[in-house]
Amino acid sequence: MRPTFGTFDEAWAERLVGSRPRRGIDGFLGIVVTEVQPGRLVAEMDVTKDVITVMGTMHGGCLSAMCDHVLGVVMYPVMQPGYWAATTEFKINLLAPVTTGVCRATSEIVAMSKRMAVVRIEIENEGRLVALAQGTCTIVAPKAGPASRAE
Amino acid sequence: MRPTFGTFDEAWAERLVGSRPRRGIDGFLGIVVTEVQPGRLVAEMDVTKDVITVMGTMHGGCLSAMCDHVLGVVMYPVMQPGYWAATTEFKINLLAPVTTGVCRATSEIVAMSKRMAVVRIEIENEGRLVALAQGTCTIVAPKAGPASRAE
Amino acid sequence: MRPTFGTFDEAWAERLVGSRPRRGIDGFLGIVVTEVQPGRLVAEMDVTKDVITVMGTMHGGCLSAMCDHVLGVVMYPVMQPGYWAATTEFKINLLAPVTTGVCRATSEIVAMSKRMAVVRIEIENEGRLVALAQGTCTIVAPKAGPASRAE
Amino acid sequence: MRPTFGTFDEAWAERLVGSRPRRGIDGFLGIVVTEVQPGRLVAEMDVTKDVITVMGTMHGGCLSAMCDHVLGVVMYPVMQPGYWAATTEFKINLLAPVTTGVCRATSEIVAMSKRMAVVRIEIENEGRLVALAQGTCTIVAPKAGPASRAE
């Protein structure tokens, strides 16, 4: 009961894997994609001292931002070229404090139509589930213009 | 139909306002608290080029992380000393792309019991609402032990 | 920072107020609209013994269904004729058990574009807030065809 | 990375399967549990003409109420006797209109501690996924007193 995907841009998927963002919030967090399949993506981030608060645990905003990130990124390989995925909403449950190790997020498209997709994310750390999320991406078609005039 | 608050730590509130985090995800984002009242807090972050993606808009993860941050911070002035607020879940709707200016988040406790609180957040940017969130904080009592024996 | 509404169908609003559904889940629950303004609607349901579980409290599904109902109904007076509002997602926090009296839901459109709206709902009972929800309606245009050719 | 369950009350599970509620919102909807395993429950409801709106589709509130129902019911066989599961919040995505057939909900506990559990629900109808939900149950201990003195 999972969607099938008419498009899978393997070149895009290959470019995603292993590339290390140098800037932006994903750069600050050091989020690196480690696996991409049609409708499924895995990414990791190290829990460095930069993200630990005075309480001694990782700031929850890091898991929220990681969810937001992988929720959109999983969409690109299965959309037609030029399309854009805008996260319009998501909900996250934070299950346990994180203090060390690696956070590993698995993002899976569980439903997809022409205009939107629903994505679920699980993040694990040190052998435990630490966050669960569910959200919606709106799929935005390329703007009409010289590049898309032939459509 | 809003809660009243038996505790309001004015010294804590005063310390919060204007302090600029130097590290952590709130430091990266430059989130600064600008107002604190019982059960209500306002914070701002500048939209710098560091948070703009290749699409030309701010990464949604910045708004998610900001929500997560103000959801917890609004709790501290209205809790007894030593208590801890853990965000256990929230849901965010991202309403419009952000490209410049200041994001201003208003966080309000809309319900509160001994063990948990429900908080709503609105973020505006350039005169428009750009994000709306609703979530839950679990209120954690200080651990029994020498440090809290005097209570 | 709330939306303004280009359309407000007063005749529709007047028909909504006071009409008692005879069937469907809104009929089972006895949900009656009591006020309609542009972007805002109030509805009530009595807490009858039919909705009390063996635990002695109202089944949470009644509040969930009430939220779902008022989330869509608030949209109709502010949409062009023939348009349809489909609730695509919402999140609800259940704050306190309900055992008696009247549940009164206030539904407010907090953001609206051509294609979607974000709505917030508060339900009170016996002087307390018992549920808070936030969700999205997708606005569906009438299908092109003989029936809508006159527009 | 799913929880294991120290308790599984097989007698309770057996009583749940096949019992047809006569009243309440679950009675109105005709929700019948068809399978129970530790941390997993399946339930069905027929799409009768009573739940179809004037738009010709099932009222979304029926899926919301079904989610709320199975979110709590899946908890009982894996809790100690006398404990109570209160749904404190959930989020639902409604994916496709329902017009006929059977709605089949699968409810799964994906994380569980002493005090709370996070549950995910999928509802399918006519071979399609029509709703996805994620929510939290608070686990409430029996009140101290004569009835629970033996513990």
Coordinates of C-alpha atoms in Angstrom, one line a residue:
Chain A
M1 CA 0.0 0.0 0.0
R2 CA 3.0 2.3 -0.7
P3 CA 3.2 4.5 -3.8
T4 CA 5.1 3.5 -6.8
F5 CA 7.2 6.2 -8.6
G6 CA 7.1 6.8 -12.3
T7 CA 10.3 8.9 -12.1
F8 CA 13.6 8.1 -10.4
D9 CA 16.5 10.4 -11.3
E10 CA 19.5 8.2 -10.5
A11 CA 22.0 10.9 -11.3
W12 CA 20.3 13.2 -8.8
A13 CA 20.2 10.4 -6.2
E14 CA 24.0 9.7 -6.7
R15 CA 24.8 13.4 -6.4
L16 CA 22.9 13.6 -3.1
V17 CA 24.7 10.7 -1.4
G18 CA 27.8 11.7 0.5
S19 CA 27.7 15.4 -0.4
R20 CA 28.5 17.5 2.6
P21 CA 26.7 20.9 2.8
R22 CA 29.1 23.7 3.6
R23 CA 26.6 26.3 4.7
G24 CA 23.0 26.8 5.7
I25 CA 21.3 25.1 8.6
D26 CA 22.1 21.7 7.1
G27 CA 25.7 22.7 6.9
F28 CA 25.7 23.9 10.5
L29 CA 24.1 20.5 11.5
G30 CA 26.4 18.5 9.2
I31 CA 23.6 16.5 7.7
V32 CA 24.9 14.0 5.1
V33 CA 22.7 11.8 2.9
T34 CA 23.9 8.2 3.1
E35 CA 21.3 6.2 1.0
V36 CA 18.7 7.1 -1.6
Q37 CA 16.1 4.8 -3.2
P38 CA 12.8 5.7 -4.9
G39 CA 10.7 7.3 -2.2
R40 CA 13.2 6.6 0.6
L41 CA 16.3 8.4 1.9
V42 CA 18.6 8.0 4.9
A43 CA 20.7 10.8 6.3
E44 CA 23.0 11.2 9.3
M45 CA 24.3 13.9 11.5
D46 CA 26.9 13.7 14.3
V47 CA 25.9 14.9 17.7
T48 CA 28.7 17.4 18.3
K49 CA 29.2 19.7 21.3
D50 CA 28.0 22.6 19.2
V51 CA 24.4 21.3 19.4
I52 CA 24.4 20.4 23.1
T53 CA 22.6 22.9 25.4
V54 CA 23.4 23.8 28.9
M55 CA 21.0 21.0 30.0
G56 CA 23.5 18.6 28.6
T57 CA 21.2 17.3 25.8
M58 CA 20.9 18.1 22.1
H59 CA 18.6 21.0 21.3
G60 CA 15.3 19.6 20.0
G61 CA 15.4 22.2 17.2
C62 CA 18.2 20.1 15.6
L63 CA 15.9 17.1 15.3
S64 CA 13.1 19.3 14.0
A65 CA 15.3 20.9 11.4
M66 CA 16.7 17.5 10.4
C67 CA 13.1 16.3 9.9
D68 CA 12.2 19.3 7.8
H69 CA 15.3 18.8 5.7
V70 CA 14.9 15.1 4.9
L71 CA 11.1 15.6 4.3
G72 CA 11.9 17.8 1.3
V73 CA 15.1 16.2 0.0
V74 CA 13.5 12.7 -0.4
M75 CA 11.1 14.2 -3.0
Y76 CA 13.6 15.5 -5.6
P77 CA 14.7 12.2 -7.2
V78 CA 11.0 11.2 -7.8
M79 CA 9.8 14.4 -9.2
Q80 CA 10.0 15.5 -12.9
P81 CA 12.9 17.9 -13.6
G82 CA 12.3 21.5 -12.6
Y83 CA 9.6 20.7 -10.0
W84 CA 9.9 22.0 -6.5
A85 CA 8.9 20.4 -3.2
A86 CA 7.7 22.8 -0.5
T87 CA 7.2 21.4 3.0
T88 CA 3.8 22.8 4.0
E89 CA 3.4 21.2 7.4
F90 CA 4.7 18.5 9.6
K91 CA 4.3 17.1 13.1
I92 CA 7.1 15.6 15.2
N93 CA 7.2 13.6 18.4
L94 CA 10.4 13.9 20.3
L95 CA 10.9 10.6 22.2
A96 CA 14.1 10.6 24.1
P97 CA 17.0 13.0 24.9
V98 CA 20.1 12.8 22.7
T99 CA 23.5 13.4 24.1
T100 CA 26.1 11.7 21.9
G101 CA 26.7 9.6 18.8
V102 CA 25.0 9.8 15.4
C103 CA 21.4 10.7 14.6
R104 CA 20.2 8.7 11.6
A105 CA 17.0 9.8 9.9
T106 CA 15.0 7.6 7.5
S107 CA 12.5 9.5 5.3
E108 CA 9.8 7.6 3.4
I109 CA 7.2 8.9 1.0
V110 CA 4.0 7.1 2.1
A111 CA 1.5 8.7 -0.3
M112 CA 2.0 10.8 -3.4
S113 CA -0.3 12.5 -5.9
K114 CA 0.4 15.1 -8.6
R115 CA 0.2 17.9 -6.2
M116 CA 1.3 16.6 -2.8
A117 CA 3.1 13.9 -0.9
V118 CA 2.9 12.7 2.6
V119 CA 6.2 11.7 4.1
R120 CA 7.1 9.9 7.4
I121 CA 10.4 10.2 9.2
E122 CA 12.1 8.1 11.9
I123 CA 15.3 9.3 13.6
E124 CA 17.3 6.8 15.7
N125 CA 20.3 7.5 17.9
E126 CA 22.4 5.0 19.9
G127 CA 20.0 2.1 19.1
R128 CA 16.8 4.0 20.2
L129 CA 14.1 5.8 18.3
V130 CA 14.4 9.5 19.3
A131 CA 12.0 11.2 16.9
L132 CA 9.0 10.4 14.7
A133 CA 7.5 12.8 12.2
Q134 CA 4.7 13.0 9.5
G135 CA 4.3 15.8 7.1
T136 CA 3.1 17.1 3.8
C137 CA 5.1 18.4 0.7
T138 CA 3.3 20.5 -1.9
I139 CA 4.7 19.7 -5.4
V140 CA 5.1 22.9 -7.3
A141 CA 5.4 22.8 -11.1
P142 CA 8.0 24.9 -12.9
K143 CA 6.9 28.4 -13.8
A144 CA 5.8 28.8 -17.4
G145 CA 8.5 30.6 -19.4
P146 CA 11.0 30.0 -22.2
A147 CA 12.3 26.8 -20.5
S148 CA 8.8 25.2 -20.2
R149 CA 7.1 26.8 -23.2
A150 CA 6.9 23.5 -25.0
E151 CA 4.7 21.9 -22.4
Chain B
M1 CA -10.1 30.9 28.8
R2 CA -6.3 31.2 29.1
P3 CA -4.4 29.8 32.0
T4 CA -3.3 32.0 34.9
F5 CA 0.2 31.5 36.3
G6 CA 1.0 31.1 40.0
T7 CA 4.7 31.6 39.4
F8 CA 6.4 34.3 37.3
D9 CA 10.2 34.6 37.8
E10 CA 10.8 38.2 36.8
A11 CA 14.6 37.9 37.3
W12 CA 14.7 35.0 34.8
A13 CA 12.5 36.9 32.4
E14 CA 14.8 39.9 32.5
R15 CA 17.8 37.8 31.9
L16 CA 16.2 36.2 28.9
V17 CA 15.4 39.5 27.1
G18 CA 18.2 40.7 24.8
S19 CA 20.7 38.0 25.6
R20 CA 22.4 36.8 22.4
P21 CA 23.2 33.1 22.3
R22 CA 26.8 32.5 21.1
R23 CA 26.6 28.9 20.3
G24 CA 24.1 26.0 19.6
I25 CA 21.4 26.1 17.0
D26 CA 19.9 29.2 18.5
G27 CA 23.3 30.9 18.3
F28 CA 23.6 29.8 14.6
L29 CA 20.2 31.3 13.9
G30 CA 20.7 34.4 16.1
I31 CA 17.5 34.0 18.0
V32 CA 17.1 36.9 20.5
V33 CA 14.2 37.1 23.0
T34 CA 12.6 40.6 22.9
E35 CA 9.7 40.4 25.3
V36 CA 8.6 38.2 28.1
Q37 CA 5.3 38.2 30.0
P38 CA 3.7 35.4 32.1
G39 CA 2.9 32.7 29.5
R40 CA 4.0 34.8 26.5
L41 CA 7.3 35.4 24.8
V42 CA 8.4 37.2 21.7
A43 CA 11.7 36.4 19.9
E44 CA 13.3 37.5 16.7
M45 CA 15.9 36.3 14.2
D46 CA 17.4 38.1 11.2
V47 CA 17.1 36.4 7.8
T48 CA 20.8 36.3 6.9
K49 CA 22.3 34.9 3.7
D50 CA 23.5 32.0 5.8
V51 CA 20.0 30.5 6.0
I52 CA 19.0 31.1 2.4
T53 CA 19.1 27.9 0.3
V54 CA 19.9 27.5 -3.4
M55 CA 16.2 28.0 -4.1
G56 CA 16.5 31.6 -2.8
T57 CA 14.4 31.1 0.2
M58 CA 15.1 30.5 3.9
H59 CA 15.4 26.8 4.8
G60 CA 12.2 25.7 6.5
G61 CA 14.2 24.0 9.1
C62 CA 15.1 27.4 10.5
L63 CA 11.4 28.2 11.3
S64 CA 11.0 24.7 12.7
A65 CA 14.0 25.1 15.0
M66 CA 12.8 28.6 16.0
C67 CA 9.4 27.1 17.0
D68 CA 11.0 24.3 18.9
H69 CA 13.1 26.9 20.7
V70 CA 10.4 29.4 21.8
L71 CA 8.1 26.5 22.7
G72 CA 10.4 25.5 25.5
V73 CA 11.8 28.9 26.5
V74 CA 8.4 30.4 27.2
M75 CA 7.9 27.8 30.0
Y76 CA 10.9 28.7 32.3
P77 CA 9.6 31.9 33.9
V78 CA 6.3 30.3 34.9
M79 CA 7.7 27.1 36.4
Q80 CA 9.0 26.6 39.9
P81 CA 12.9 26.8 40.2
G82 CA 14.6 23.6 39.1
Y83 CA 11.9 22.4 36.9
W84 CA 12.6 21.4 33.3
A85 CA 10.4 21.8 30.2
A86 CA 10.9 19.1 27.5
T87 CA 9.2 19.6 24.2
T88 CA 7.5 16.3 23.5
E89 CA 5.8 17.1 20.3
F90 CA 4.7 19.9 18.0
K91 CA 3.1 20.5 14.6
I92 CA 4.0 23.4 12.3
N93 CA 2.3 24.8 9.2
L94 CA 4.7 26.7 6.9
L95 CA 2.6 29.3 5.2
A96 CA 4.8 31.4 2.9
P97 CA 8.4 31.6 1.7
V98 CA 10.8 33.8 3.6
T99 CA 13.6 35.6 1.8
T100 CA 14.6 38.7 3.8
G101 CA 13.9 40.8 6.9
V102 CA 13.2 39.6 10.4
C103 CA 11.2 36.6 11.6
R104 CA 9.4 37.4 14.8
A105 CA 7.9 34.6 16.8
T106 CA 5.2 34.9 19.5
S107 CA 4.9 31.9 21.8
E108 CA 1.9 31.6 24.1
I109 CA 1.0 29.0 26.7
V110 CA -2.6 28.2 26.0
A111 CA -3.1 25.5 28.6
M112 CA -1.0 24.3 31.5
S113 CA -1.3 21.6 34.2
K114 CA 1.2 20.3 36.7
R115 CA 2.7 18.0 34.2
M116 CA 2.3 19.5 30.8
A117 CA 1.5 22.6 28.8
V118 CA 0.2 23.3 25.4
V119 CA 1.9 26.2 23.5
R120 CA 1.0 28.0 20.3
I121 CA 3.4 29.9 18.2
E122 CA 3.0 32.4 15.4
I123 CA 5.9 33.6 13.3
E124 CA 5.6 36.7 11.1
N125 CA 8.0 38.1 8.5
E126 CA 7.6 41.3 6.4
G127 CA 4.0 41.9 7.6
R128 CA 2.8 38.3 6.8
L129 CA 2.2 35.2 8.9
V130 CA 4.8 32.6 7.8
A131 CA 4.4 29.8 10.3
L132 CA 1.9 28.6 12.9
A133 CA 2.7 25.9 15.4
Q134 CA 1.0 24.0 18.3
G135 CA 2.8 21.7 20.7
T136 CA 3.3 20.1 24.0
C137 CA 5.9 20.6 26.8
T138 CA 6.2 18.0 29.5
I139 CA 7.1 19.6 32.8
V140 CA 9.8 17.6 34.6
A141 CA 10.3 17.9 38.4
P142 CA 13.8 18.3 39.8
K143 CA 15.3 15.0 40.8
A144 CA 15.2 14.3 44.5
G145 CA 18.7 14.5 46.0
P146 CA 21.0 16.7 47.9
A147 CA 20.6 19.6 45.5
S148 CA 16.9 19.8 46.0
R149 CA 16.6 18.7 49.6
A150 CA 15.9 22.2 50.8
E151 CA 12.6 22.5 48.8
Chain C
M1 CA -2.1 39.6 10.9
R2 CA -5.3 37.7 10.1
P3 CA -6.6 37.3 6.5
T4 CA -9.3 39.5 5.0
F5 CA -12.0 37.8 3.0
G6 CA -13.1 39.0 -0.5
T7 CA -16.2 36.9 -0.3
F8 CA -18.7 36.5 2.4
D9 CA -21.9 34.7 1.5
E10 CA -24.4 36.0 4.1
A11 CA -27.2 33.9 2.8
W12 CA -25.1 30.8 3.3
A13 CA -24.0 32.0 6.7
E14 CA -27.7 32.5 7.7
R15 CA -28.7 29.1 6.5
L16 CA -25.9 27.5 8.6
V17 CA -26.9 29.1 11.9
G18 CA -29.3 27.0 13.9
S19 CA -29.8 24.2 11.4
R20 CA -29.8 20.8 13.1
P21 CA -28.3 18.0 11.1
R22 CA -30.6 15.0 11.0
R23 CA -28.1 12.4 9.9
G24 CA -24.4 11.7 9.4
I25 CA -21.8 11.9 12.2
D26 CA -22.7 15.6 12.8
G27 CA -26.3 14.5 13.2
F28 CA -25.3 11.7 15.6
L29 CA -23.2 14.3 17.6
G30 CA -25.9 17.0 17.3
I31 CA -23.5 19.7 16.2
V32 CA -25.4 23.0 15.7
V33 CA -23.7 26.2 14.3
T34 CA -24.5 29.2 16.5
E35 CA -22.6 32.0 15.0
V36 CA -20.9 32.8 11.6
Q37 CA -18.7 35.7 10.7
P38 CA -16.2 36.0 7.9
G39 CA -13.5 33.5 8.7
R40 CA -15.0 32.6 12.1
L41 CA -17.7 30.1 13.2
V42 CA -19.0 28.9 16.5
A43 CA -20.8 25.5 17.0
E44 CA -22.1 23.6 19.9
M45 CA -22.9 20.0 20.9
D46 CA -24.5 18.7 24.0
V47 CA -22.7 16.0 25.9
T48 CA -25.4 13.3 26.0
K49 CA -25.1 9.9 27.6
D50 CA -24.8 8.5 24.1
V51 CA -21.2 9.8 23.8
I52 CA -20.0 8.8 27.3
T53 CA -17.8 5.7 27.4
V54 CA -17.5 3.0 30.1
M55 CA -14.7 5.1 31.6
G56 CA -17.4 7.8 32.4
T57 CA -16.0 10.4 30.0
M58 CA -16.9 11.5 26.5
H59 CA -15.1 9.5 23.8
G60 CA -12.2 11.6 22.4
G61 CA -13.4 10.8 18.9
C62 CA -16.4 13.1 19.4
L63 CA -14.0 16.1 19.9
S64 CA -11.9 15.0 16.9
A65 CA -14.9 14.7 14.7
M66 CA -16.3 18.0 15.9
C67 CA -12.9 19.6 15.0
D68 CA -12.9 18.0 11.6
H69 CA -16.4 19.3 11.0
V70 CA -16.0 22.9 12.0
L71 CA -12.6 23.0 10.2
G72 CA -14.4 22.5 6.9
V73 CA -17.7 24.3 7.6
V74 CA -16.0 27.7 8.4
M75 CA -14.7 27.8 4.8
Y76 CA -17.9 27.8 2.8
P77 CA -19.2 31.3 3.5
V78 CA -15.8 32.8 2.4
M79 CA -15.3 30.8 -0.8
Q80 CA -16.7 31.5 -4.3
P81 CA -19.9 29.6 -5.1
G82 CA -19.2 26.0 -6.3
Y83 CA -15.9 25.7 -4.5
W84 CA -15.2 22.8 -2.2
A85 CA -13.1 22.7 1.0
A86 CA -11.4 19.4 1.7
T87 CA -9.7 18.9 5.1
T88 CA -6.4 17.5 4.2
E89 CA -4.8 17.3 7.7
F90 CA -5.2 18.5 11.2
K91 CA -3.6 18.1 14.7
I92 CA -5.5 18.1 17.9
N93 CA -4.5 18.3 21.6
L94 CA -7.1 16.9 24.0
L95 CA -6.7 18.8 27.2
A96 CA -9.2 17.6 29.8
P97 CA -11.9 14.9 30.1
V98 CA -15.4 15.9 29.3
T99 CA -18.3 14.5 31.3
T100 CA -21.3 16.8 31.0
G101 CA -22.6 20.1 29.7
V102 CA -22.0 21.6 26.2
C103 CA -18.9 21.6 24.0
R104 CA -18.6 24.9 22.2
A105 CA -16.1 25.0 19.3
T106 CA -14.7 28.2 17.8
S107 CA -13.2 27.8 14.4
E108 CA -11.1 30.6 12.9
I109 CA -9.3 30.8 9.5
V110 CA -5.9 32.2 10.3
A111 CA -4.3 32.1 6.9
M112 CA -5.9 31.7 3.4
S113 CA -4.6 31.6 -0.1
K114 CA -6.3 30.6 -3.4
R115 CA -5.6 27.0 -2.9
M116 CA -5.5 26.4 0.9
A117 CA -6.4 27.7 4.3
V118 CA -5.1 27.1 7.8
V119 CA -7.7 26.9 10.5
R120 CA -7.5 26.9 14.3
I121 CA -10.1 25.5 16.6
E122 CA -10.7 25.8 20.3
I123 CA -13.3 23.8 22.1
E124 CA -14.4 24.7 25.6
N125 CA -16.7 22.9 28.1
E126 CA -17.9 23.9 31.5
G127 CA -15.6 26.9 31.5
R128 CA -12.4 25.1 30.5
L129 CA -10.5 24.6 27.3
V130 CA -10.8 20.9 26.4
A131 CA -9.3 20.7 22.9
L132 CA -7.1 22.8 20.6
A133 CA -6.6 22.0 16.9
Q134 CA -4.8 23.3 13.9
G135 CA -5.3 22.1 10.3
T136 CA -5.3 22.6 6.6
C137 CA -8.2 22.8 4.1
T138 CA -7.5 22.4 0.4
I139 CA -9.7 24.7 -1.7
V140 CA -11.0 22.8 -4.7
A141 CA -12.3 24.7 -7.7
P142 CA -15.5 23.6 -9.4
K143 CA -14.9 21.2 -12.3
A144 CA -15.2 22.8 -15.7
G145 CA -18.3 21.6 -17.6
P146 CA -21.8 22.4 -18.5
A147 CA -22.8 22.9 -14.9
S148 CA -20.3 25.6 -14.3
R149 CA -20.2 27.2 -17.8
A150 CA -22.2 30.1 -16.7
E151 CA -19.7 31.4 -14.2
Chain D
M1 CA 13.6 -0.4 16.6
R2 CA 10.1 -1.2 17.8
P3 CA 9.2 -1.5 21.5
T4 CA 8.9 -4.9 23.1
F5 CA 6.0 -5.4 25.6
G6 CA 6.4 -6.9 29.1
T7 CA 2.6 -7.3 29.4
F8 CA 0.2 -8.8 26.9
D9 CA -3.3 -9.6 28.2
E10 CA -4.5 -12.4 25.9
A11 CA -7.9 -12.6 27.5
W12 CA -8.4 -8.9 27.0
A13 CA -7.2 -9.2 23.4
E14 CA -9.6 -12.1 22.7
R15 CA -12.6 -10.1 24.2
L16 CA -11.8 -7.2 21.9
V17 CA -11.8 -9.2 18.7
G18 CA -15.2 -9.3 17.0
S19 CA -17.2 -7.4 19.7
R20 CA -19.6 -5.0 18.2
P21 CA -20.1 -1.8 20.1
R22 CA -23.9 -1.0 20.6
R23 CA -23.6 2.6 21.5
G24 CA -21.2 5.6 21.6
I25 CA -19.5 7.0 18.6
D26 CA -17.8 3.7 17.9
G27 CA -21.2 2.1 17.9
F28 CA -22.6 4.7 15.5
L29 CA -19.6 4.1 13.2
G30 CA -19.8 0.3 13.7
I31 CA -16.1 -0.1 14.4
V32 CA -15.2 -3.8 15.0
V33 CA -11.7 -5.0 16.0
T34 CA -10.5 -7.8 13.8
E35 CA -7.0 -8.6 15.0
V36 CA -4.9 -7.9 18.1
Q37 CA -1.2 -8.6 18.7
P38 CA 1.1 -7.1 21.2
G39 CA 1.3 -3.4 20.2
R40 CA -0.7 -3.8 17.1
L41 CA -4.5 -3.8 16.4
V42 CA -6.6 -3.9 13.2
A43 CA -10.2 -2.6 13.1
E44 CA -12.8 -2.2 10.4
M45 CA -15.9 -0.1 9.7
D46 CA -18.3 -0.3 6.8
V47 CA -18.9 2.8 4.8
T48 CA -22.7 3.0 5.1
K49 CA -25.0 5.7 3.7
D50 CA -25.3 7.1 7.2
V51 CA -21.8 8.5 7.1
I52 CA -21.9 9.9 3.5
T53 CA -22.4 13.7 3.3
V54 CA -24.3 15.7 0.7
M55 CA -21.0 15.9 -1.2
G56 CA -21.2 12.2 -1.8
T57 CA -18.2 11.3 0.3
M58 CA -17.7 10.0 3.8
H59 CA -17.5 12.7 6.4
G60 CA -13.8 13.2 7.4
G61 CA -14.8 13.2 11.0
C62 CA -15.5 9.5 10.7
L63 CA -11.8 8.7 9.9
S64 CA -10.7 11.1 12.6
A65 CA -12.9 9.4 15.2
M66 CA -11.8 6.0 14.0
C67 CA -8.1 7.1 14.5
D68 CA -8.8 8.4 17.9
H69 CA -10.6 5.2 18.8
V70 CA -7.9 2.7 17.7
L71 CA -5.1 4.9 19.1
G72 CA -6.4 4.2 22.6
V73 CA -7.7 0.7 22.2
V74 CA -4.4 -0.7 21.0
M75 CA -2.9 0.2 24.4
Y76 CA -5.1 -1.8 26.8
P77 CA -3.7 -5.3 26.1
V78 CA -0.1 -4.1 26.8
M79 CA -0.8 -2.2 30.0
Q80 CA -0.9 -3.5 33.5
P81 CA -4.5 -4.2 34.8
G82 CA -6.2 -1.0 36.0
Y83 CA -4.2 1.4 33.9
W84 CA -5.9 3.8 31.6
A85 CA -4.8 5.2 28.3
A86 CA -5.8 8.8 27.5
T87 CA -5.2 10.1 24.0
T88 CA -3.6 13.5 24.6
E89 CA -2.9 14.5 21.0
F90 CA -2.8 13.2 17.4
K91 CA -2.3 14.4 13.9
I92 CA -4.0 13.0 10.9
N93 CA -3.5 13.4 7.1
L94 CA -6.6 12.6 5.1
L95 CA -5.4 11.4 1.7
A96 CA -8.3 10.5 -0.5
P97 CA -12.1 10.6 -0.5
V98 CA -14.0 7.5 0.7
T99 CA -17.3 6.6 -0.9
T100 CA -17.9 2.9 -0.4
G101 CA -16.6 -0.4 0.9
V102 CA -14.8 -1.0 4.2
C103 CA -12.2 1.2 6.1
R104 CA -9.6 -0.9 7.7
A105 CA -7.3 0.8 10.3
T106 CA -4.0 -0.7 11.5
S107 CA -2.9 0.9 14.8
E108 CA 0.7 0.3 15.9
I109 CA 2.6 1.3 19.1
V110 CA 5.9 2.6 17.8
A111 CA 7.4 3.9 21.1
M112 CA 6.3 3.2 24.7
S113 CA 7.6 4.3 28.1
K114 CA 6.1 4.0 31.6
R115 CA 4.1 7.2 31.1
M116 CA 3.4 7.5 27.5
A117 CA 3.2 5.8 24.1
V118 CA 3.4 7.1 20.5
V119 CA 1.1 5.3 18.1
R120 CA 0.8 5.3 14.3
I121 CA -2.3 4.5 12.4
E122 CA -2.9 3.7 8.7
I123 CA -6.4 3.5 7.3
E124 CA -7.0 1.8 3.9
N125 CA -10.2 1.7 1.8
E126 CA -10.7 -0.1 -1.5
G127 CA -7.0 -0.8 -1.9
R128 CA -5.8 2.7 -1.2
L129 CA -4.4 4.4 1.8
V130 CA -7.0 7.1 2.9
A131 CA -5.6 8.3 6.2
L132 CA -2.4 8.3 8.2
A133 CA -2.1 9.4 11.8
Q134 CA 0.4 9.7 14.6
G135 CA -0.4 10.5 18.2
T136 CA 0.4 10.2 21.9
C137 CA -1.3 8.3 24.7
T138 CA -0.7 9.2 28.3
I139 CA -0.6 6.1 30.5
V140 CA -2.5 6.8 33.7
A141 CA -1.9 4.6 36.8
P142 CA -4.8 3.3 38.8
K143 CA -5.6 5.6 41.8
A144 CA -4.3 4.4 45.1
G145 CA -7.0 3.1 47.3
P146 CA -8.7 -0.1 48.5
A147 CA -9.2 -1.4 44.9
S148 CA -5.5 -1.3 44.1
R149 CA -4.1 -2.1 47.5
A150 CA -3.0 -5.6 46.4
E151 CA -0.4 -4.2 44.0

